[in-house]
């Protein structure tokens, strides 16, 4: 059996995978954390097995596709908001304990992504990329204004900042504050910072000719080129687009040498599925930026006719049928 | 704008990471709208039709939820 773990909060990549599971008549089951928390189904763990209704997951599940688990969206239990927030945090933590147990206790299952890579450290990834001879734009994590000024000068006054890990959207009354987009850092901003500030990530800007979004599972790569330089808004972060003028996307074939280095890096990090961000500069040099093991897939796959979802589900079905034993 | 200036002030005071400076402030989305399957691709409409026949509760029109019922 193929198990899909997801959340009802919204994961825009999952419907196409489910479509192909149906289309290819796979033996599959979808579980969300919310479904279990609400008691829509019977879910139990005893000293030997994990059960979903009458299904013994411990024995049945041959592969798992993990697409998140439980929403942290605030819910109303009482009229006291503070109480409700604390209850929600507590429930969230408890549900993630269950998920962590699933990670380790479906002995027959091959996981996508592998559990250890779900929360892989982004700095560790950059170091591993460099160990595998991939170009990585110079970066610095610091809380020191003096060190930041030196880094800014050393890198031709052209640097960006982004989150070190996965910063969450913050809710502020009826609004949300979203810190996920990469931003250029100006000297004016640096001058305004205090001598020591909250540790932040900075990186040299590489003037890009093309930006690549590489979807992959195991050794299979499906690449789209984002022509983000055509629009001023998307030059620093292609996700920040003008709704009327989206960046053009075209299929792209990675160089074999780059694929080889990526495969080596992914194996050493135990990452078997995800999205890789790469940029190519004006001289044609590749620069590795980051990997997201649970990234958004379907937009790129659909717009570039990559057919990632079908090929991935065919792979899961082969695992479920015993045609692939270990990846 | 007022909220943005509070966030910016916290960055300059060293209490928030620099990435928060001039962050996007948007109205909170309370109802997550999951795209209806027939907006997504070719065959999901057919699949969904099968599940929609099961009298789905209000707001549960996505393929994920329908498969769970």
CSV table of C-alpha atoms in Angstrom, one decimal, chain A residues 138 140 148 151-152 157-164 167-170 176-187 189-190 193 200-206 208 211 232-240 289-290, chain B residues 4 7-8 11-12 16-26:
chain,number,residue,atom,x,y,z
A,138,UNK,CA,29.5,33.4,-0.6
A,140,UNK,CA,27.5,34.8,6.0
A,148,UNK,CA,28.1,42.6,7.9
A,151,UNK,CA,30.9,41.2,4.0
A,152,UNK,CA,28.9,43.9,2.1
A,157,UNK,CA,27.9,46.1,-2.2
A,158,UNK,CA,25.6,43.5,-3.6
A,159,UNK,CA,24.1,41.1,-1.1
A,160,UNK,CA,20.7,39.6,-0.2
A,161,UNK,CA,19.2,38.3,3.0
A,162,UNK,CA,16.8,35.4,3.5
A,163,UNK,CA,15.7,33.1,6.3
A,164,UNK,CA,18.3,30.7,7.8
A,167,UNK,CA,10.6,31.2,9.1
A,168,UNK,CA,6.8,31.1,9.6
A,169,UNK,CA,4.3,33.7,8.5
A,170,UNK,CA,3.4,35.8,11.6
A,176,UNK,CA,-0.1,38.3,8.2
A,177,UNK,CA,3.6,39.3,7.9
A,178,UNK,CA,5.4,37.1,5.5
A,179,UNK,CA,9.2,36.9,5.7
A,180,UNK,CA,9.8,34.2,3.1
A,181,UNK,CA,10.9,36.4,0.2
A,182,UNK,CA,14.6,37.0,-0.5
A,183,UNK,CA,15.5,40.7,-0.3
A,184,UNK,CA,18.4,42.8,-1.4
A,185,UNK,CA,20.2,44.5,1.5
A,186,UNK,CA,21.1,48.2,1.1
A,187,UNK,CA,23.9,50.2,2.8
A,189,UNK,CA,19.5,49.5,6.0
A,190,UNK,CA,22.9,48.3,7.3
A,193,UNK,CA,20.9,48.4,12.2
A,200,UNK,CA,20.6,36.7,10.0
A,201,UNK,CA,21.7,35.1,6.7
A,202,UNK,CA,23.4,37.1,4.0
A,203,UNK,CA,24.6,36.0,0.6
A,204,UNK,CA,26.4,37.6,-2.4
A,205,UNK,CA,24.1,38.4,-5.3
A,206,UNK,CA,25.0,36.5,-8.5
A,208,UNK,CA,21.6,35.6,-13.1
A,211,UNK,CA,17.1,30.5,-12.7
A,232,UNK,CA,12.3,43.6,-12.5
A,233,UNK,CA,10.0,42.3,-9.7
A,234,UNK,CA,11.3,38.7,-10.0
A,235,UNK,CA,15.0,39.5,-10.4
A,236,UNK,CA,15.8,38.9,-6.7
A,237,UNK,CA,13.0,36.3,-5.9
A,238,UNK,CA,11.0,34.7,-8.7
A,239,UNK,CA,8.1,34.0,-6.2
A,240,UNK,CA,7.5,37.7,-5.9
A,289,UNK,CA,21.2,28.0,-3.8
A,290,UNK,CA,19.1,25.6,-1.8
B,4,UNK,CA,5.1,47.3,8.9
B,7,UNK,CA,8.1,45.2,12.4
B,8,UNK,CA,10.8,47.3,10.9
B,11,UNK,CA,14.4,44.6,13.1
B,12,UNK,CA,16.4,47.8,13.7
B,16,UNK,CA,13.9,40.2,14.6
B,17,UNK,CA,16.0,38.8,11.7
B,18,UNK,CA,16.9,41.3,9.0
B,19,UNK,CA,14.7,39.4,6.5
B,20,UNK,CA,11.6,40.8,8.3
B,21,UNK,CA,12.5,44.4,7.2
B,22,UNK,CA,9.9,45.6,4.8
B,23,UNK,CA,8.1,42.3,4.8
B,24,UNK,CA,4.9,41.7,2.9
B,25,UNK,CA,1.9,42.5,5.1
B,26,UNK,CA,-1.4,41.0,3.8
